[in-house]
XYZ file of C-alpha atoms in Angstrom:
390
model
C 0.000 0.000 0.000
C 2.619 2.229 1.060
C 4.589 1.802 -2.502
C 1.697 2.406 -4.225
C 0.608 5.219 -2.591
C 4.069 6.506 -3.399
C 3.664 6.208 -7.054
C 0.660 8.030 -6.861
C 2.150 11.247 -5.935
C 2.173 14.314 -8.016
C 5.694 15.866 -7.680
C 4.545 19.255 -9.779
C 1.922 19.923 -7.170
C 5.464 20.455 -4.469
C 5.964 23.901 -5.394
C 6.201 26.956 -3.187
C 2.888 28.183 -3.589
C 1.039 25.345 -3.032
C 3.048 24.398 -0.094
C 2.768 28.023 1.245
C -1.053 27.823 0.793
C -1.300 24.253 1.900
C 0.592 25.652 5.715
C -1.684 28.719 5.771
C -4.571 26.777 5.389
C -3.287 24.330 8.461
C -3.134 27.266 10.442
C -6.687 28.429 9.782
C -7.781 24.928 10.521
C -5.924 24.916 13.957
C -7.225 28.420 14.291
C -11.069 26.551 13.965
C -10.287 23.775 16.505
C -8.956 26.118 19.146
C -12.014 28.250 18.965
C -14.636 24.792 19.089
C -12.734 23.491 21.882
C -12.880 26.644 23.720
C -16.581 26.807 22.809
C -17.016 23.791 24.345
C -15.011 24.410 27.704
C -16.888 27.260 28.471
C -19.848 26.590 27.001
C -22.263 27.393 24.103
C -24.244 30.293 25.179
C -21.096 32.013 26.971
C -18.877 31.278 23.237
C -21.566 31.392 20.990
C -24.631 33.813 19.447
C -26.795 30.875 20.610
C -29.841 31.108 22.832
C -33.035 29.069 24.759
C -35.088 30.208 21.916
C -32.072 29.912 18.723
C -30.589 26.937 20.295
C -29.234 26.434 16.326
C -27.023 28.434 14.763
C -24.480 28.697 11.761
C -22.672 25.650 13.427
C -25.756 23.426 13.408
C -26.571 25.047 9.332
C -22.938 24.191 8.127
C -23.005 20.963 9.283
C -26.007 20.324 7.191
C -24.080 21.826 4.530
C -21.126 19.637 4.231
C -23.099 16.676 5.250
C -25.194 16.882 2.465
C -22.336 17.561 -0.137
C -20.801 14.593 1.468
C -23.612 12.189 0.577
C -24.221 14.112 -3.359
C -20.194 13.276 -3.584
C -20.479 9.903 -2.317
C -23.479 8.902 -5.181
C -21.829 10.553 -7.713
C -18.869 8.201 -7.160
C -21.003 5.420 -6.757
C -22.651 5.999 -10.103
C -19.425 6.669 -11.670
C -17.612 2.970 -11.145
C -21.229 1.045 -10.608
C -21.947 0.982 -14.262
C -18.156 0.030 -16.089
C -17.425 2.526 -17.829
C -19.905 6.022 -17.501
C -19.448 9.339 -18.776
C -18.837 10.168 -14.994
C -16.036 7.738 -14.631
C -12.905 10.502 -14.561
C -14.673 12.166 -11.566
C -14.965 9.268 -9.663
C -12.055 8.533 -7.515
C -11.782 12.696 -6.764
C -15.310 12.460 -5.818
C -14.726 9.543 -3.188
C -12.022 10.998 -1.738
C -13.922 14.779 -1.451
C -16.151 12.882 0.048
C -13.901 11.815 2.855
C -12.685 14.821 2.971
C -16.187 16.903 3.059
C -17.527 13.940 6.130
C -14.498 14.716 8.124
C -15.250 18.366 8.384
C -19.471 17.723 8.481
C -18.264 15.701 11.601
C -16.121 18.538 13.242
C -18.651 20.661 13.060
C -21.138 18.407 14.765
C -18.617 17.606 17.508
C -18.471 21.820 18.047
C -21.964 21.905 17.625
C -23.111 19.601 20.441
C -22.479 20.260 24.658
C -20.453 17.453 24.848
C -18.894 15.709 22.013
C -17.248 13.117 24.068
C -20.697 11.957 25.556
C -22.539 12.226 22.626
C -20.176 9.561 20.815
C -20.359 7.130 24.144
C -23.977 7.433 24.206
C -24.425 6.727 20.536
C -22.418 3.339 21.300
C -23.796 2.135 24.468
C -27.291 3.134 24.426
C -28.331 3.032 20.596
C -32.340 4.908 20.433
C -33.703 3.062 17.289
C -36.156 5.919 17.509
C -33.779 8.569 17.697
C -33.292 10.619 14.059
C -30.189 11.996 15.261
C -28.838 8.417 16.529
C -29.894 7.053 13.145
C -27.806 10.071 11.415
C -24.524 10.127 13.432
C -24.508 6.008 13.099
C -25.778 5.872 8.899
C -23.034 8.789 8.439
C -20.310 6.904 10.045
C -20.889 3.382 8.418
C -20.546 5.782 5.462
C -17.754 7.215 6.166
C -15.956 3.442 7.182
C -16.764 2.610 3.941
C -15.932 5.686 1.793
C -12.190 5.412 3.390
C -12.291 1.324 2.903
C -13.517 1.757 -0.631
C -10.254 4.785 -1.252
C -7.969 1.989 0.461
C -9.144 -0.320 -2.230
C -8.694 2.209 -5.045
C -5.103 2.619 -3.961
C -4.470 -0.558 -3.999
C -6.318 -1.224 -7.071
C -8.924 -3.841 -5.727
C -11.343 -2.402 -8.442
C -14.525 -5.220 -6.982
C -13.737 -4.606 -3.523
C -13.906 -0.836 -4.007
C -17.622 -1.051 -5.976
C -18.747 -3.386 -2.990
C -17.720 -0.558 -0.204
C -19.080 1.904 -2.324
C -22.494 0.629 -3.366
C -23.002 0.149 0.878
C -21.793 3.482 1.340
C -24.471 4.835 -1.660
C -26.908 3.068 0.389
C -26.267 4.514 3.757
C -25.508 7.787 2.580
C -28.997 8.024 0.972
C -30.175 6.886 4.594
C -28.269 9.380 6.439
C -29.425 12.297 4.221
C -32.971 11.374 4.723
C -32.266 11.052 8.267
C -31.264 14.915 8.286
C -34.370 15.785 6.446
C -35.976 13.638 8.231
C -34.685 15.476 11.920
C -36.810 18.766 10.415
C -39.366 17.156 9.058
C -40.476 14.964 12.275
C -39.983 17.682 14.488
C -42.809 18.731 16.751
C -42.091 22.418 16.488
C -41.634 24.935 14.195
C -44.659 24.493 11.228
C -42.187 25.740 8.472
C -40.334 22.263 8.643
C -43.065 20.263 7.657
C -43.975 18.122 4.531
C -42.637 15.571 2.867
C -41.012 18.222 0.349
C -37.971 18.737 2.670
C -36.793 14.827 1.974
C -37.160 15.560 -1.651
C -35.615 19.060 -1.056
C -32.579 17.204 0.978
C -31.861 14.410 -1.953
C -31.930 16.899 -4.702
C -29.384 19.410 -3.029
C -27.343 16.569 -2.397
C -26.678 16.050 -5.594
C -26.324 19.315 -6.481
C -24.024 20.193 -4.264
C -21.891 17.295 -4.971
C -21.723 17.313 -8.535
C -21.085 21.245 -8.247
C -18.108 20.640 -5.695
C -16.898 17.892 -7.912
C -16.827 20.073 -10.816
C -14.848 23.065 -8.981
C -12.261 20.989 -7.295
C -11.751 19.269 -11.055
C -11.056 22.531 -12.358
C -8.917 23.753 -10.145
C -6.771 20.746 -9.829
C -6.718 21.081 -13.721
C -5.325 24.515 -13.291
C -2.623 24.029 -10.645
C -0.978 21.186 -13.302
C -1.293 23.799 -15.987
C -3.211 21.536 -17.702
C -6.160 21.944 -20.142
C -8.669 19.989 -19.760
C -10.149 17.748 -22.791
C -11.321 14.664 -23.710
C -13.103 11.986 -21.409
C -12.333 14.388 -18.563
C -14.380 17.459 -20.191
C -17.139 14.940 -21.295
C -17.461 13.839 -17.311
C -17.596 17.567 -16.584
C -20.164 18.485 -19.379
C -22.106 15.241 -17.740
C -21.691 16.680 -14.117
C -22.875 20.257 -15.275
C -26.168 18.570 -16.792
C -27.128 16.542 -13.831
C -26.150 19.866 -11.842
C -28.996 22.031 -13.838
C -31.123 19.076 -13.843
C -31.239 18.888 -10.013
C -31.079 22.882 -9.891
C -34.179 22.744 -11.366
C -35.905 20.167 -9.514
C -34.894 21.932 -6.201
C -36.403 25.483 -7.656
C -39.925 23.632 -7.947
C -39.669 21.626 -4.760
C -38.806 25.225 -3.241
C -42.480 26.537 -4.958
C -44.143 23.822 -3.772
C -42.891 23.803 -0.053
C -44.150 27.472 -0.219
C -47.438 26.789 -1.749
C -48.471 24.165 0.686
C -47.355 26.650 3.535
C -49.702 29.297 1.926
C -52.229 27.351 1.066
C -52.841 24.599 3.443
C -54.037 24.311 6.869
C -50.380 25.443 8.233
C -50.543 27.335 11.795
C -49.740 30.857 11.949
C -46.064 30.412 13.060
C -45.684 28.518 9.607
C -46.822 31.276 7.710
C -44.876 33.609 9.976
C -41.589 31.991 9.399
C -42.253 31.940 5.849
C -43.269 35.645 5.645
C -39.473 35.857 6.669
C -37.980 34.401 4.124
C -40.511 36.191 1.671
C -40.234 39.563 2.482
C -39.158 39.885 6.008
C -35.431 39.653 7.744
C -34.754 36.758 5.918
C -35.370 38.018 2.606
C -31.768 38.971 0.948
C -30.842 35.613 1.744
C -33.622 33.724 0.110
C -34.057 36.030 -3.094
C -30.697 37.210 -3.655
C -28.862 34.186 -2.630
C -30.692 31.067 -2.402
C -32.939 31.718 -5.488
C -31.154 34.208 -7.951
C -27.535 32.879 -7.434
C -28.259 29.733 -6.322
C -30.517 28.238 -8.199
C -31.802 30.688 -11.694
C -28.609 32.024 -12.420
C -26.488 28.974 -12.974
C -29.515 27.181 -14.373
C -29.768 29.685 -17.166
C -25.711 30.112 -17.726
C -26.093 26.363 -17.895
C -28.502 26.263 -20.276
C -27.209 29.090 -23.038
C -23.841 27.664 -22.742
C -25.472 23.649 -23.106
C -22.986 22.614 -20.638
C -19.951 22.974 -23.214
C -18.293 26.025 -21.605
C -15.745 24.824 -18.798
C -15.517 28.538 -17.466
C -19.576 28.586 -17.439
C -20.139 25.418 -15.726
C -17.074 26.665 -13.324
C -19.087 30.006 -12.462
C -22.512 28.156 -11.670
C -20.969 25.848 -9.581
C -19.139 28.276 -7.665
C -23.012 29.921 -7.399
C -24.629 27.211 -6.603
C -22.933 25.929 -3.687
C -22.941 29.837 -2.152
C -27.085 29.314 -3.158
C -26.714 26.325 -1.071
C -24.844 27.425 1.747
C -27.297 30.341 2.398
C -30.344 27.762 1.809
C -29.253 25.544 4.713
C -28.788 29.066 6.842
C -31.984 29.797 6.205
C -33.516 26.480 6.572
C -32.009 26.026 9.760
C -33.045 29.545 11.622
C -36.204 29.867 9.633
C -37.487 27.370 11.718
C -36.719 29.150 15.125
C -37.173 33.024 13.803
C -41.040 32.493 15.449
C -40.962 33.241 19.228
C -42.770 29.889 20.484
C -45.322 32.276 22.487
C -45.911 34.718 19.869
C -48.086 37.681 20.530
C -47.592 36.782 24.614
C -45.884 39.753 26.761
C -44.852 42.258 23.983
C -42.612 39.321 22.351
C -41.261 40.555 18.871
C -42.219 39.149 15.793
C -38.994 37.938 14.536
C -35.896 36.546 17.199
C -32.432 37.528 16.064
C -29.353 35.815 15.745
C -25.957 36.900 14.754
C -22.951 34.335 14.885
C -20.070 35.165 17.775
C -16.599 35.267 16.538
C -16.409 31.887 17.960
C -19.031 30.322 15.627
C -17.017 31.886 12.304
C -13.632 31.072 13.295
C -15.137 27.333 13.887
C -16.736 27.697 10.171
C -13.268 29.400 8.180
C -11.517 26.242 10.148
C -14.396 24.265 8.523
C -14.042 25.303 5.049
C -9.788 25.650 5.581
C -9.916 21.565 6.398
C -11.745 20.817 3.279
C -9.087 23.521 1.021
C -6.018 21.925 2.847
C -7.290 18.113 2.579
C -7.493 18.699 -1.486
C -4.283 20.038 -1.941
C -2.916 16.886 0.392
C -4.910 14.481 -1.735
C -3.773 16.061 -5.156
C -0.362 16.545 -4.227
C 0.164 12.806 -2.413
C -2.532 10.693 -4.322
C -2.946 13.353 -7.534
C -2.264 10.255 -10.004
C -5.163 8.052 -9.111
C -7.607 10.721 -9.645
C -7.067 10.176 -13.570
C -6.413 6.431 -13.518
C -10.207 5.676 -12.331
């Protein structure tokens, strides 16, 4: 394993700048952990924006984030190998290991979003709730994540059939765990905004979004650091990412209308229609229009379209939207639901809690975001050669 992981490394990708970069990035990264574990030493509400009534913050929204892109990554490799040879198949082994990469920092996060990480992990083990959506979603994620760095071993080693097995299970669970997350909004009691069946869709579709637009942006970019161009099967696998990206773009703008319909017009409680008031034209509204919808979601859709997927610098630029589209959806998704006051109209309350992140909370999140930067340029630089042998 050792020799072959030696002959996989990319001795270009050893240069000054990307070594420079690679240590600045490290130190961000440290930068993040020092400010969790000091977050969770003397505690959330002293560290954080948090409160009793916003007991879920930017924390709690990125790990949603990255969790998601973790599972979108992990089926897009998954379809890439399962079927011989796919269209996809050049962006499969970079999309298994961003997967890794992408679980390990969803999983920091959670660790620095919970009272007690340490606890929550022994608890998980020795008293399993079958009932529990959050037991179901820190146990599906980490089967997933076993198998996502089993299946790399395999890669390395070239154990092609091994590597499809540990991948197909890892497909499975990560399809679990993602409707596990959805499922931890949808189930809940309390706020109205996170009902409906629409959020599971919601969940699946951004997955794949997500993935296939952070597959196509770490592609380029690994392109461009070799000073390569990038043609043939490779720019076929992109133009195939790019159309399953506005495909799934698409489907997540009309599972957006929908959710919104059936929260206008439906028997949903006042808080419901509150919370979504916010997002229409209240507080929340920048983020949803500007961000979530316009960037997110139309504008790459119709740079996708015009260009038919052909232009590498087009499909580049919508990615790079997209995922900010997606970023600010789960940010809204996440304090949409507690924006109501529980008691509202009680005792002068306002209409609309705030919440503003501490400088805790976005240290934590640039250490989030570093990790998955500085795990990238390890993988291309130590394990570059394997992402265009599979």
């Amino acid at each position: 394993m050792a020799a072959k992981i030696d002959d996989l490394e990319e001795g270009r990708l050893a240069s000054a700048s990307v070594k420079w970069t690679t240590h600045l990035l490290s130190l961000f990264v440290i930068a993040g952990l020092t400010a969790g574990v000091y977050a969770t030493m003397t505690g959330h509400q002293i560290a954080y924006g948090l409160s009793r009534e916003v007991p879920w913050g930017i924390l709690t929204s990125s790990f949603a984030f990255f969790a998601i892109t973790s599972t979108g990554l992990c089926l897009l490799g998954a379809i890439s190998h399962a079927y011989g040879v796919t269209p996809l198949r050049p962006l499969g082994s970079r999309a298994v290991y961003l997967a890794i990469v992408t679980t390990v920092t969803a999983f920091m996060l959670l660790a620095f979003s919970v009272e007690s990480p340490l606890l929550f992990i022994y608890y998980n083990a020795a008293s399993p709730n079958l009932t529990s959506n959050i037991w179901w979603l820190s146990t599906l994620y980490g089967i997933m994540s076993g198998c996502l760095f089993l299946r790399f071993a395999f890669l390395v080693s070239g154990s092609q059939g091994l590597a499809l097995t540990f991948g197909i299970i890892a497909a499975v669970t990560a399809v679990g765990a993602n409707n596990n997350l959805g499922g931890l909004f949808t189930l809940a009691s309390d706020p109205p905004i996170w009902f409906g069946i629409q959020l599971l869709i919601l969940f699946l579709a951004s997955a794949v979004l997500a993935g296939t637009a952070t597959v196509i942006i770490f592609t380029v970019v690994a392109y461009k650091l070799r000073q390569q161009e990038i043609v043939g099967e490779t720019h076929k696998a992109l133009e195939t990412a790019a159309t399953l990206m506005a495909l799934m773009a698409g489907i997540v703008l009309v599972v957006t209308i929908a959710r919104f319909y059936s929260i206008f017009f439906s028997d949903t409680p006042d808080p419901g229609i509150t919370a979504a008031r916010a997002l229409i034209n209240g507080p929340l509204a920048v983020n949803f229009w500007c961000f979530e919808i316009l960037t997110g979601l139309i504008v790459p859709l119709v740079l996708l379209l015009l260009t038919k997927t052909k232009s590498i610098w087009a499909m580049t630029l919508a990615a790079c939207m997209a995922m900010v589209g997606a970023y600010v959806q789960r940010f809204d998704l996440v304090f949409s639901g507690q924006i109501v006051p529980k008691f509202s109209g009680w005792n002068d309350l306002p209409q609309y809690l705030h919440y503003f992140p501490s400088g805790a909370e976005l240290i934590v999140v640039i250490g989030a975001f570093s990790l998955v930067g500085f795990g990238f340029l390890l993988g291309e630089r130590f394990v570059g050669k394997l992402f265009r042998l599979y």
